[in-house]
Amino acid sequence: MKIIIVGAGIGGLATALSLEAAGYDDVIVVERARELRPLGVGINLLPHAVRELTELGLADAVAAIGTAPGRLSYFNRFGQPVWSEPRGLEAGYRWPQLSVHRGEFQLLLAEEVRRRLGADAIRLGLRATGVEHGVAGADGRVVERARFADAAGAELVLDADVVIGADGIHSALRAQAHPSEGAPPWNRLVLWRGTALAPTYLDGRTMIMAGDAEQKFVAYPLVAPGAEDGLTRVNFIAERRAPEGVDETADWNHAVDPAPIVELFADWRFDWLDVPAVIAAADEILEYPMVDRDPLASWTIGRTTLLGDAAHALYPNGSNGASQAILDARSLAFRLATSVDVDAALAAYEGDRRPATTKLNAMTRQLGPERVMQLAYERAPHGFADIHDVIPEAELQEIADGYKVAAGFHPEQLNQRSSLTPPARA
Ligand SMILES: Cc1cc2nc3c(=O)[nH]c(=O)nc-3n(C[C@H](O)[C@H](O)[C@H](O)COP(=O)(O)OP(=O)(O)OC[C@H]3O[C@@H](n4cnc5c(N)ncnc54)[C@H](O)[C@@H]3O)c2cc1C
């Protein structure tokens, strides 16, 4: 069976590796960019994704480029503690949580795809322009016919049994199937992402989030404690609702001057972290709109389906988009290897993943696990002596647990669920 994956992001590359592990070797990944470069900043791979990477034989390689946070702690905008929980192995998972550089992780996956599926398995510099479904192929078989354009505009036509659109939030394959959808909706939050060398805070292994729905700061170490003398390289995201009048169609994803962002956070000097100093120390700050996608009623047309951000781009609340793409990849490969035919497999994949990610979309629009910070703000906008005077412990626990169950990484659920490696390959 020939399978074409459109897009060599984390979703597309994880799909290629999952298909190879499920017994498919006629797989190519076709990518618009002419070169894969280690772009972006940090992301967290949650234990459900690390389980899948482990079962793909990548545990050591990914651990070598990452560091494992031991706690996640939420604070209000005065730095007062709202909620704190252990993470990864410390929380009883059989797999760690790993903070990695997004670009390094993508390159690691790409190298592994080439090693396992062949040097030509990733075809660069080809932009997908559309797919025709169920056409007669050269040998009379019914195929999906994918069309690509190179930088010079020359067309390449490739036939396959299955096409997977892993081409991100601005997916061409999604746009073809849903032509009236338009641009991703923006909730008027602006995100500034960067990395900085900053004095080690708390225990050196804690991911922190401070603030509320209007303004927030997130930071986590990208290196193990002690890697630098008294300093830690941290990844951060600063976030603030844009004033009316900001042009939604502006050129995002570019480097910006840190000074106005430092100013926005000028009062956020906690006794355990100096937020404006971290922002001021950034190597570079990139600006993004917080956008997602409305859930779709179906992902599959013919034998072409969607995966990762192309299928279900989510707000980053919960640090879960790439992890969900990896779950998609494993589910799709498992279903192809264990279903009676391709149509049944694609239907089963959608059944596994579309309702689950639709629910997550609704939860992330309600702030996901970060709702604890907004509740603290609504009930005590000027701060509190003890968070439990404001939010009972049980309510905080319920929000944390509810999100983990919906996202598929509650420790009991994840530790016990069966593997997505097809039984014949286990
Ligand atoms: C601020 C922020 C923080 C985040 N933090 C986390 C986190 O901590 N943990 C986490 O799991 N996730 C996080 N995410 C989300 C995560 O980055 C994405 O969900 C994930 O990278 C999506 O992967 P993908 O492969 O589906 O899409 P992409 O990474 O967008 O890859 C799509 C690929 O397709 C290619 N492409 C596009 N169009 C075409 C075309 N027409 N033809 C061929 N190729 C094409 C692109 O060049 C690209 O290489 C965060 C996101 C943001 C914005």
Tab-separated table of C-alpha atoms and ligand atoms in Angstrom:
chain	number	residue	atom	x	y	z
A	1	MET	CA	0.000	0.000	0.000
A	2	LYS	CA	1.371	3.424	-0.986
A	3	ILE	CA	0.837	6.221	1.510
A	4	ILE	CA	1.585	9.924	0.993
A	5	ILE	CA	1.865	12.216	3.998
A	6	VAL	CA	1.644	15.939	3.250
A	7	GLY	CA	3.730	17.981	5.728
A	8	ALA	CA	6.943	17.147	7.587
A	9	GLY	CA	5.998	18.737	10.917
A	10	ILE	CA	5.862	16.729	14.121
A	11	GLY	CA	2.503	15.210	13.077
A	12	GLY	CA	3.582	14.109	9.587
A	13	LEU	CA	6.950	12.705	10.686
A	14	ALA	CA	5.420	10.846	13.662
A	15	THR	CA	2.906	9.370	11.205
A	16	ALA	CA	5.668	8.125	8.900
A	17	LEU	CA	7.440	6.451	11.837
A	18	SER	CA	4.183	4.966	13.142
A	19	LEU	CA	3.313	3.549	9.707
A	20	GLU	CA	6.784	2.040	9.348
A	21	ALA	CA	6.462	0.459	12.784
A	22	ALA	CA	3.047	-0.949	11.772
A	23	GLY	CA	4.573	-2.667	8.726
A	24	TYR	CA	4.165	-0.100	5.916
A	25	ASP	CA	7.330	0.722	3.978
A	26	ASP	CA	5.975	2.473	0.873
A	27	VAL	CA	5.509	5.808	2.630
A	28	ILE	CA	6.689	9.276	1.585
A	29	VAL	CA	6.431	12.613	3.349
A	30	VAL	CA	6.086	15.606	1.013
A	31	GLU	CA	6.995	18.993	2.486
A	32	ARG	CA	6.600	22.530	1.155
A	33	ALA	CA	9.802	23.889	2.758
A	34	ARG	CA	12.990	23.442	0.717
A	35	GLU	CA	14.988	22.693	3.853
A	36	LEU	CA	14.040	21.471	7.328
A	37	ARG	CA	15.567	23.867	9.857
A	38	PRO	CA	15.365	23.731	13.670
A	39	LEU	CA	12.777	26.510	13.965
A	40	GLY	CA	10.671	27.458	16.972
A	41	VAL	CA	11.254	27.369	20.700
A	42	GLY	CA	10.311	24.870	23.409
A	43	ILE	CA	7.371	22.488	23.629
A	44	ASN	CA	6.373	19.941	26.228
A	45	LEU	CA	5.835	16.322	25.276
A	46	LEU	CA	3.354	14.945	27.789
A	47	PRO	CA	3.591	11.351	29.075
A	48	HIS	CA	0.988	10.047	26.589
A	49	ALA	CA	3.181	11.253	23.710
A	50	VAL	CA	6.379	10.019	25.364
A	51	ARG	CA	4.759	6.577	25.702
A	52	GLU	CA	4.166	6.500	21.925
A	53	LEU	CA	7.698	7.727	21.194
A	54	THR	CA	9.033	5.044	23.542
A	55	GLU	CA	7.054	2.351	21.723
A	56	LEU	CA	8.535	3.696	18.471
A	57	GLY	CA	12.000	3.065	19.939
A	58	LEU	CA	12.829	6.749	20.395
A	59	ALA	CA	12.854	7.067	24.209
A	60	ASP	CA	16.613	7.538	24.613
A	61	ALA	CA	17.030	9.812	21.606
A	62	VAL	CA	14.239	12.160	22.727
A	63	ALA	CA	15.378	12.109	26.367
A	64	ALA	CA	18.851	13.112	25.171
A	65	ILE	CA	17.537	16.387	23.675
A	66	GLY	CA	15.081	17.141	26.486
A	67	THR	CA	14.744	17.655	30.186
A	68	ALA	CA	12.022	16.280	32.445
A	69	PRO	CA	10.023	18.807	34.480
A	70	GLY	CA	9.099	17.411	37.897
A	71	ARG	CA	6.264	19.836	38.748
A	72	LEU	CA	3.720	22.162	37.142
A	73	SER	CA	2.733	25.111	39.368
A	74	TYR	CA	0.107	27.797	38.750
A	75	PHE	CA	0.208	31.281	40.342
A	76	ASN	CA	-1.846	34.467	40.179
A	77	ARG	CA	-0.368	37.660	38.725
A	78	PHE	CA	1.119	38.520	42.144
A	79	GLY	CA	3.085	35.259	42.188
A	80	GLN	CA	0.872	33.661	44.862
A	81	PRO	CA	0.498	29.862	44.515
A	82	VAL	CA	-2.858	28.607	43.165
A	83	TRP	CA	-2.173	24.947	42.342
A	84	SER	CA	0.859	22.685	42.061
A	85	GLU	CA	1.127	19.091	40.922
A	86	PRO	CA	3.902	16.588	40.249
A	87	ARG	CA	4.550	15.742	36.609
A	88	GLY	CA	5.965	12.791	34.686
A	89	LEU	CA	7.586	9.979	36.659
A	90	GLU	CA	7.082	11.959	39.905
A	91	ALA	CA	3.302	11.831	39.261
A	92	GLY	CA	3.333	8.039	38.932
A	93	TYR	CA	3.428	7.768	35.151
A	94	ARG	CA	5.451	4.990	33.563
A	95	TRP	CA	6.807	7.616	31.114
A	96	PRO	CA	8.317	11.057	31.774
A	97	GLN	CA	7.147	14.421	30.538
A	98	LEU	CA	9.867	16.042	28.413
A	99	SER	CA	10.531	19.682	27.543
A	100	VAL	CA	12.315	19.817	24.185
A	101	HIS	CA	13.270	22.354	21.552
A	102	ARG	CA	10.541	21.975	18.893
A	103	GLY	CA	12.964	22.305	15.968
A	104	GLU	CA	15.535	19.867	17.366
A	105	PHE	CA	12.744	17.348	17.991
A	106	GLN	CA	11.435	17.759	14.432
A	107	LEU	CA	14.938	17.188	12.999
A	108	LEU	CA	15.398	14.112	15.186
A	109	LEU	CA	12.131	12.657	13.812
A	110	ALA	CA	13.163	13.529	10.238
A	111	GLU	CA	16.542	11.817	10.621
A	112	GLU	CA	14.805	8.719	11.974
A	113	VAL	CA	12.291	8.720	9.077
A	114	ARG	CA	15.178	8.771	6.586
A	115	ARG	CA	17.023	6.027	8.465
A	116	ARG	CA	13.997	3.715	8.667
A	117	LEU	CA	12.154	4.488	5.397
A	118	GLY	CA	15.036	5.505	3.149
A	119	ALA	CA	16.989	8.640	2.282
A	120	ASP	CA	14.288	9.696	-0.236
A	121	ALA	CA	11.360	9.225	2.139
A	122	ILE	CA	11.087	12.987	2.715
A	123	ARG	CA	10.590	15.020	-0.481
A	124	LEU	CA	11.257	18.719	0.115
A	125	GLY	CA	10.226	21.834	-1.814
A	126	LEU	CA	6.864	20.495	-2.978
A	127	ARG	CA	3.649	22.289	-1.993
A	128	ALA	CA	0.441	20.237	-2.080
A	129	THR	CA	-2.233	21.992	-4.127
A	130	GLY	CA	-5.024	19.429	-3.973
A	131	VAL	CA	-6.142	15.805	-4.105
A	132	GLU	CA	-8.542	14.059	-6.488
A	133	HIS	CA	-10.371	11.224	-4.811
A	134	GLY	CA	-11.053	7.763	-6.227
A	135	VAL	CA	-9.592	8.171	-9.738
A	136	ALA	CA	-8.381	5.343	-11.980
A	137	GLY	CA	-4.638	4.807	-11.495
A	138	ALA	CA	-2.099	3.600	-14.055
A	139	ASP	CA	-2.723	-0.093	-13.303
A	140	GLY	CA	-6.516	0.326	-13.214
A	141	ARG	CA	-6.647	0.504	-9.424
A	142	VAL	CA	-8.667	3.225	-7.747
A	143	VAL	CA	-6.261	5.762	-6.223
A	144	GLU	CA	-6.050	9.169	-4.576
A	145	ARG	CA	-4.203	11.580	-6.889
A	146	ALA	CA	-2.221	14.303	-5.087
A	147	ARG	CA	-0.926	17.353	-6.932
A	148	PHE	CA	2.134	19.344	-5.891
A	149	ALA	CA	3.898	22.469	-7.166
A	150	ASP	CA	7.623	23.143	-6.833
A	151	ALA	CA	9.161	26.588	-6.296
A	152	ALA	CA	9.302	27.191	-10.046
A	153	GLY	CA	5.607	26.334	-10.392
A	154	ALA	CA	6.178	22.972	-12.100
A	155	GLU	CA	3.524	20.381	-11.237
A	156	LEU	CA	4.168	16.891	-9.869
A	157	VAL	CA	1.332	14.358	-9.694
A	158	LEU	CA	1.588	11.393	-7.310
A	159	ASP	CA	-0.912	8.548	-6.885
A	160	ALA	CA	-1.396	6.727	-3.587
A	161	ASP	CA	-3.816	4.427	-1.793
A	162	VAL	CA	-4.039	6.820	1.159
A	163	VAL	CA	-3.195	10.524	1.497
A	164	ILE	CA	-2.738	12.099	4.926
A	165	GLY	CA	-2.958	15.876	5.261
A	166	ALA	CA	-0.570	16.802	8.085
A	167	ASP	CA	0.007	20.256	6.655
A	168	GLY	CA	-0.698	22.337	9.745
A	169	ILE	CA	-3.196	24.991	10.785
A	170	HIS	CA	-3.250	26.553	7.270
A	171	SER	CA	-3.726	23.131	5.640
A	172	ALA	CA	-4.292	23.160	1.885
A	173	LEU	CA	-6.000	19.758	2.055
A	174	ARG	CA	-8.412	20.993	4.721
A	175	ALA	CA	-9.125	24.121	2.674
A	176	GLN	CA	-9.890	21.988	-0.376
A	177	ALA	CA	-12.384	19.908	1.600
A	178	HIS	CA	-13.861	22.930	3.433
A	179	PRO	CA	-13.453	25.820	0.991
A	180	SER	CA	-15.639	28.314	2.873
A	181	GLU	CA	-13.839	27.946	6.220
A	182	GLY	CA	-11.489	30.929	5.914
A	183	ALA	CA	-8.650	31.933	8.246
A	184	PRO	CA	-8.241	30.434	11.735
A	185	PRO	CA	-10.308	32.386	14.302
A	186	TRP	CA	-8.296	34.624	16.647
A	187	ASN	CA	-9.272	35.201	20.295
A	188	ARG	CA	-7.343	38.509	20.405
A	189	LEU	CA	-4.605	37.133	22.644
A	190	VAL	CA	-1.064	37.847	21.447
A	191	LEU	CA	1.696	35.386	22.385
A	192	TRP	CA	5.363	36.289	22.671
A	193	ARG	CA	7.647	33.256	22.754
A	194	GLY	CA	11.358	33.183	23.494
A	195	THR	CA	14.198	31.575	25.397
A	196	ALA	CA	16.484	33.277	27.915
A	197	LEU	CA	19.336	32.427	30.248
A	198	ALA	CA	17.859	33.334	33.651
A	199	PRO	CA	18.690	32.744	37.327
A	200	THR	CA	17.494	29.247	38.306
A	201	TYR	CA	14.036	29.548	39.927
A	202	LEU	CA	12.256	27.281	42.447
A	203	ASP	CA	13.784	23.767	42.266
A	204	GLY	CA	15.105	24.231	38.718
A	205	ARG	CA	12.646	21.601	37.363
A	206	THR	CA	9.290	23.381	37.631
A	207	MET	CA	7.079	24.561	34.791
A	208	ILE	CA	5.236	27.665	35.986
A	209	MET	CA	2.216	29.589	34.754
A	210	ALA	CA	1.204	32.903	36.333
A	211	GLY	CA	-1.662	35.286	35.618
A	212	ASP	CA	-5.176	34.887	34.249
A	213	ALA	CA	-7.189	34.934	31.017
A	214	GLU	CA	-6.134	38.513	30.119
A	215	GLN	CA	-2.404	38.332	30.801
A	216	LYS	CA	-0.188	35.376	31.523
A	217	PHE	CA	3.436	34.247	31.765
A	218	VAL	CA	4.615	30.652	31.277
A	219	ALA	CA	8.197	29.425	31.816
A	220	TYR	CA	9.975	26.104	31.942
A	221	PRO	CA	13.616	24.998	31.943
A	222	LEU	CA	15.063	23.553	28.737
A	223	VAL	CA	18.076	22.084	30.563
A	224	ALA	CA	18.611	19.966	33.674
A	225	PRO	CA	19.329	21.811	36.950
A	226	GLY	CA	22.999	22.697	37.326
A	227	ALA	CA	23.728	22.630	33.581
A	228	GLU	CA	24.791	26.293	33.878
A	229	ASP	CA	26.266	27.825	37.022
A	230	GLY	CA	23.240	29.292	38.886
A	231	LEU	CA	21.523	29.950	35.577
A	232	THR	CA	18.987	27.990	33.577
A	233	ARG	CA	17.971	28.287	29.943
A	234	VAL	CA	14.222	28.726	30.099
A	235	ASN	CA	11.542	28.745	27.472
A	236	PHE	CA	8.864	31.360	28.037
A	237	ILE	CA	5.532	32.498	26.647
A	238	ALA	CA	4.177	35.918	27.605
A	239	GLU	CA	0.578	36.530	26.663
A	240	ARG	CA	-1.730	39.555	26.673
A	241	ARG	CA	-5.129	40.449	25.179
A	242	ALA	CA	-4.590	42.860	22.261
A	243	PRO	CA	-6.251	46.264	22.421
A	244	GLU	CA	-9.048	46.906	19.928
A	245	GLY	CA	-7.721	48.050	16.580
A	246	VAL	CA	-4.803	45.629	16.251
A	247	ASP	CA	-4.769	44.375	12.689
A	248	GLU	CA	-5.665	40.717	12.649
A	249	THR	CA	-4.151	40.231	9.217
A	250	ALA	CA	-0.781	41.668	10.317
A	251	ASP	CA	2.451	39.827	9.539
A	252	TRP	CA	2.791	37.577	12.596
A	253	ASN	CA	5.576	35.125	13.507
A	254	HIS	CA	8.293	37.766	13.346
A	255	ALA	CA	10.889	38.941	15.891
A	256	VAL	CA	9.789	41.924	17.995
A	257	ASP	CA	11.389	44.445	20.354
A	258	PRO	CA	11.285	43.118	23.969
A	259	ALA	CA	11.000	46.597	25.581
A	260	PRO	CA	7.194	47.077	25.311
A	261	ILE	CA	6.621	43.510	26.548
A	262	VAL	CA	8.974	44.037	29.515
A	263	GLU	CA	6.891	47.145	30.285
A	264	LEU	CA	3.603	45.194	30.200
A	265	PHE	CA	5.005	42.836	32.847
A	266	ALA	CA	6.896	45.495	34.852
A	267	ASP	CA	5.009	44.714	38.109
A	268	TRP	CA	5.486	40.958	37.844
A	269	ARG	CA	8.581	40.785	40.076
A	270	PHE	CA	7.925	37.798	42.337
A	271	ASP	CA	10.276	36.832	45.172
A	272	TRP	CA	10.886	33.544	43.311
A	273	LEU	CA	11.042	34.851	39.679
A	274	ASP	CA	11.703	38.245	38.087
A	275	VAL	CA	9.422	38.029	35.024
A	276	PRO	CA	10.426	41.325	33.312
A	277	ALA	CA	14.106	40.403	33.737
A	278	VAL	CA	13.522	37.048	32.010
A	279	ILE	CA	11.747	38.747	29.097
A	280	ALA	CA	14.504	41.382	28.860
A	281	ALA	CA	17.156	38.604	28.709
A	282	ALA	CA	15.520	36.869	25.713
A	283	ASP	CA	17.756	36.051	22.744
A	284	GLU	CA	14.847	36.805	20.435
A	285	ILE	CA	11.083	37.181	20.908
A	286	LEU	CA	8.639	35.905	18.311
A	287	GLU	CA	5.070	37.187	18.159
A	288	TYR	CA	2.039	35.015	17.335
A	289	PRO	CA	-1.746	35.383	17.443
A	290	MET	CA	-3.516	32.779	19.575
A	291	VAL	CA	-5.556	30.966	16.947
A	292	ASP	CA	-7.170	27.563	16.662
A	293	ARG	CA	-9.649	25.863	14.337
A	294	ASP	CA	-13.348	25.131	14.766
A	295	PRO	CA	-13.961	21.362	14.993
A	296	LEU	CA	-14.993	19.654	11.743
A	297	ALA	CA	-17.858	17.210	11.250
A	298	SER	CA	-15.529	14.888	9.334
A	299	TRP	CA	-11.828	14.613	8.504
A	300	THR	CA	-11.950	12.091	5.670
A	301	ILE	CA	-12.964	12.374	2.024
A	302	GLY	CA	-12.336	9.328	-0.152
A	303	ARG	CA	-9.102	7.878	1.192
A	304	THR	CA	-7.650	11.235	2.200
A	305	THR	CA	-7.763	12.259	5.830
A	306	LEU	CA	-6.395	15.005	8.100
A	307	LEU	CA	-4.062	14.756	11.079
A	308	GLY	CA	-2.448	17.031	13.712
A	309	ASP	CA	-3.064	20.777	13.489
A	310	ALA	CA	-4.620	20.333	10.030
A	311	ALA	CA	-7.386	18.326	11.692
A	312	HIS	CA	-7.678	20.034	15.093
A	313	ALA	CA	-5.391	23.007	15.837
A	314	LEU	CA	-5.860	23.833	19.539
A	315	TYR	CA	-4.984	26.795	21.736
A	316	PRO	CA	-1.739	25.944	23.545
A	317	ASN	CA	-3.451	25.855	26.982
A	318	GLY	CA	-2.481	22.453	28.298
A	319	SER	CA	0.713	22.162	26.182
A	320	ASN	CA	-0.862	19.433	24.155
A	321	GLY	CA	-1.000	20.108	20.369
A	322	ALA	CA	2.078	18.142	19.337
A	323	SER	CA	1.235	15.358	21.790
A	324	GLN	CA	-2.226	15.068	20.230
A	325	ALA	CA	-0.656	14.913	16.744
A	326	ILE	CA	1.529	12.005	17.925
A	327	LEU	CA	-1.563	10.207	19.281
A	328	ASP	CA	-3.280	10.760	15.903
A	329	ALA	CA	-0.263	9.244	14.138
A	330	ARG	CA	-0.234	6.127	16.291
A	331	SER	CA	-4.009	5.651	16.097
A	332	LEU	CA	-4.037	5.972	12.296
A	333	ALA	CA	-1.215	3.436	11.830
A	334	PHE	CA	-2.812	1.035	14.322
A	335	ARG	CA	-6.199	1.231	12.579
A	336	LEU	CA	-4.704	0.752	9.102
A	337	ALA	CA	-2.861	-2.345	10.310
A	338	THR	CA	-5.787	-3.897	12.174
A	339	SER	CA	-8.948	-3.000	10.194
A	340	VAL	CA	-10.584	-5.039	7.425
A	341	ASP	CA	-9.903	-2.392	4.790
A	342	VAL	CA	-8.718	1.195	4.345
A	343	ASP	CA	-12.199	2.729	4.547
A	344	ALA	CA	-12.903	0.962	7.840
A	345	ALA	CA	-9.479	2.005	9.128
A	346	LEU	CA	-10.009	5.685	8.312
A	347	ALA	CA	-13.458	5.585	9.924
A	348	ALA	CA	-12.032	3.930	13.053
A	349	TYR	CA	-9.195	6.501	13.216
A	350	GLU	CA	-11.719	9.330	13.086
A	351	GLY	CA	-13.781	7.557	15.720
A	352	ASP	CA	-10.736	7.366	17.992
A	353	ARG	CA	-9.529	10.886	17.497
A	354	ARG	CA	-12.183	13.337	16.225
A	355	PRO	CA	-14.572	13.240	19.234
A	356	ALA	CA	-11.608	13.326	21.643
A	357	THR	CA	-9.993	16.374	20.011
A	358	THR	CA	-13.376	18.108	19.585
A	359	LYS	CA	-13.848	17.849	23.343
A	360	LEU	CA	-10.316	19.135	23.940
A	361	ASN	CA	-10.994	22.074	21.630
A	362	ALA	CA	-13.983	23.083	23.796
A	363	MET	CA	-11.908	22.644	26.956
A	364	THR	CA	-8.958	24.692	25.702
A	365	ARG	CA	-11.342	27.492	24.670
A	366	GLN	CA	-12.392	27.439	28.353
A	367	LEU	CA	-8.658	27.682	29.310
A	368	GLY	CA	-8.168	23.936	29.884
A	369	PRO	CA	-6.241	23.202	33.094
A	370	GLU	CA	-5.340	26.902	33.331
A	371	ARG	CA	-8.921	27.621	34.458
A	372	VAL	CA	-7.622	27.403	38.050
A	373	MET	CA	-5.768	30.713	37.518
A	374	GLN	CA	-8.838	32.459	36.093
A	375	LEU	CA	-11.015	31.213	38.977
A	376	ALA	CA	-8.469	32.597	41.446
A	377	TYR	CA	-8.602	35.938	39.613
A	378	GLU	CA	-12.425	36.049	39.508
A	379	ARG	CA	-12.786	35.160	43.187
A	380	ALA	CA	-9.826	37.158	44.519
A	381	PRO	CA	-8.662	39.755	41.954
A	382	HIS	CA	-6.373	41.433	44.508
A	383	GLY	CA	-4.843	38.208	45.825
A	384	PHE	CA	-5.477	35.924	48.801
A	385	ALA	CA	-3.899	34.760	52.056
A	386	ASP	CA	-4.530	31.087	51.291
A	387	ILE	CA	-5.887	29.779	47.969
A	388	HIS	CA	-8.148	27.335	49.812
A	389	ASP	CA	-10.066	30.294	51.297
A	390	VAL	CA	-10.993	31.053	47.687
A	391	ILE	CA	-11.095	27.718	45.823
A	392	PRO	CA	-11.561	24.426	47.688
A	393	GLU	CA	-8.828	21.842	47.102
A	394	ALA	CA	-11.394	19.412	45.614
A	395	GLU	CA	-12.417	21.937	42.941
A	396	LEU	CA	-8.799	22.505	41.933
A	397	GLN	CA	-8.166	18.758	41.801
A	398	GLU	CA	-11.283	18.214	39.683
A	399	ILE	CA	-10.142	20.761	37.059
A	400	ALA	CA	-6.675	19.184	36.881
A	401	ASP	CA	-8.059	15.636	36.642
A	402	GLY	CA	-10.846	16.516	34.180
A	403	TYR	CA	-8.390	17.918	31.662
A	404	LYS	CA	-6.045	14.930	31.949
A	405	VAL	CA	-8.889	12.468	31.366
A	406	ALA	CA	-10.116	14.396	28.291
A	407	ALA	CA	-6.590	14.701	26.856
A	408	GLY	CA	-5.814	11.009	27.448
A	409	PHE	CA	-3.080	11.332	30.045
A	410	HIS	CA	-4.624	10.697	33.435
A	411	PRO	CA	-1.939	8.488	35.056
A	412	GLU	CA	-4.211	5.503	35.796
A	413	GLN	CA	-5.840	5.655	32.350
A	414	LEU	CA	-2.520	5.993	30.495
A	415	ASN	CA	-0.544	3.437	32.511
A	416	GLN	CA	-3.232	0.798	31.944
A	417	ARG	CA	-4.455	1.347	28.411
A	418	SER	CA	-3.409	-1.145	25.761
A	419	SER	CA	-0.597	-0.358	23.342
A	420	LEU	CA	-1.178	1.206	19.917
A	421	THR	CA	1.489	-1.052	18.428
A	422	PRO	CA	-0.439	-3.513	16.200
A	423	PRO	CA	-0.381	-6.946	17.930
A	424	ALA	CA	1.342	-8.586	14.946
A	425	ARG	CA	4.300	-6.171	15.361
A	426	ALA	CA	4.476	-6.057	19.170
B	1	LIG	C1	2.607	29.180	21.800
B	1	LIG	C2	2.473	27.712	21.489
B	1	LIG	C3	2.942	26.781	22.419
B	1	LIG	C4	2.808	25.415	22.172
B	1	LIG	N1	3.254	24.540	23.114
B	1	LIG	C5	3.067	23.227	22.926
B	1	LIG	C6	3.502	22.294	23.904
B	1	LIG	O1	4.084	22.656	24.936
B	1	LIG	N2	3.260	20.976	23.675
B	1	LIG	C7	2.624	20.543	22.531
B	1	LIG	O2	2.415	19.338	22.401
B	1	LIG	N3	2.231	21.407	21.575
B	1	LIG	C8	2.433	22.731	21.727
B	1	LIG	N4	2.031	23.592	20.771
B	1	LIG	C9	1.353	23.083	19.557
B	1	LIG	C10	2.281	22.391	18.572
B	1	LIG	O3	3.374	23.228	18.259
B	1	LIG	C11	1.491	22.007	17.315
B	1	LIG	O4	0.267	21.440	17.678
B	1	LIG	C12	2.255	20.989	16.478
B	1	LIG	O5	3.536	21.454	16.168
B	1	LIG	C13	1.480	20.687	15.200
B	1	LIG	O6	2.231	19.813	14.387
B	1	LIG	P1	1.740	19.483	12.908
B	1	LIG	O7	2.761	18.572	12.346
B	1	LIG	O8	0.319	19.050	12.928
B	1	LIG	O9	1.739	20.875	12.162
B	1	LIG	P2	3.006	21.869	11.731
B	1	LIG	O10	4.026	21.784	12.786
B	1	LIG	O11	2.370	23.140	11.417
B	1	LIG	O12	3.584	21.159	10.448
B	1	LIG	C14	2.937	21.259	9.194
B	1	LIG	C15	3.982	21.045	8.105
B	1	LIG	O13	3.319	21.023	6.845
B	1	LIG	C16	4.035	21.844	5.929
B	1	LIG	N5	3.074	22.328	4.930
B	1	LIG	C17	2.127	23.291	5.098
B	1	LIG	N6	1.403	23.418	3.977
B	1	LIG	C18	1.900	22.523	3.082
B	1	LIG	C19	1.548	22.176	1.745
B	1	LIG	N7	0.540	22.777	1.076
B	1	LIG	N8	2.253	21.202	1.118
B	1	LIG	C20	3.278	20.564	1.776
B	1	LIG	N9	3.650	20.869	3.034
B	1	LIG	C21	2.960	21.817	3.693
B	1	LIG	C22	4.633	22.947	6.788
B	1	LIG	O14	5.735	23.562	6.156
B	1	LIG	C23	5.016	22.159	8.046
B	1	LIG	O15	6.305	21.616	7.945
B	1	LIG	C24	2.181	24.965	20.961
B	1	LIG	C25	1.746	25.887	20.002
B	1	LIG	C26	1.891	27.268	20.269
B	1	LIG	C27	1.395	28.252	19.237
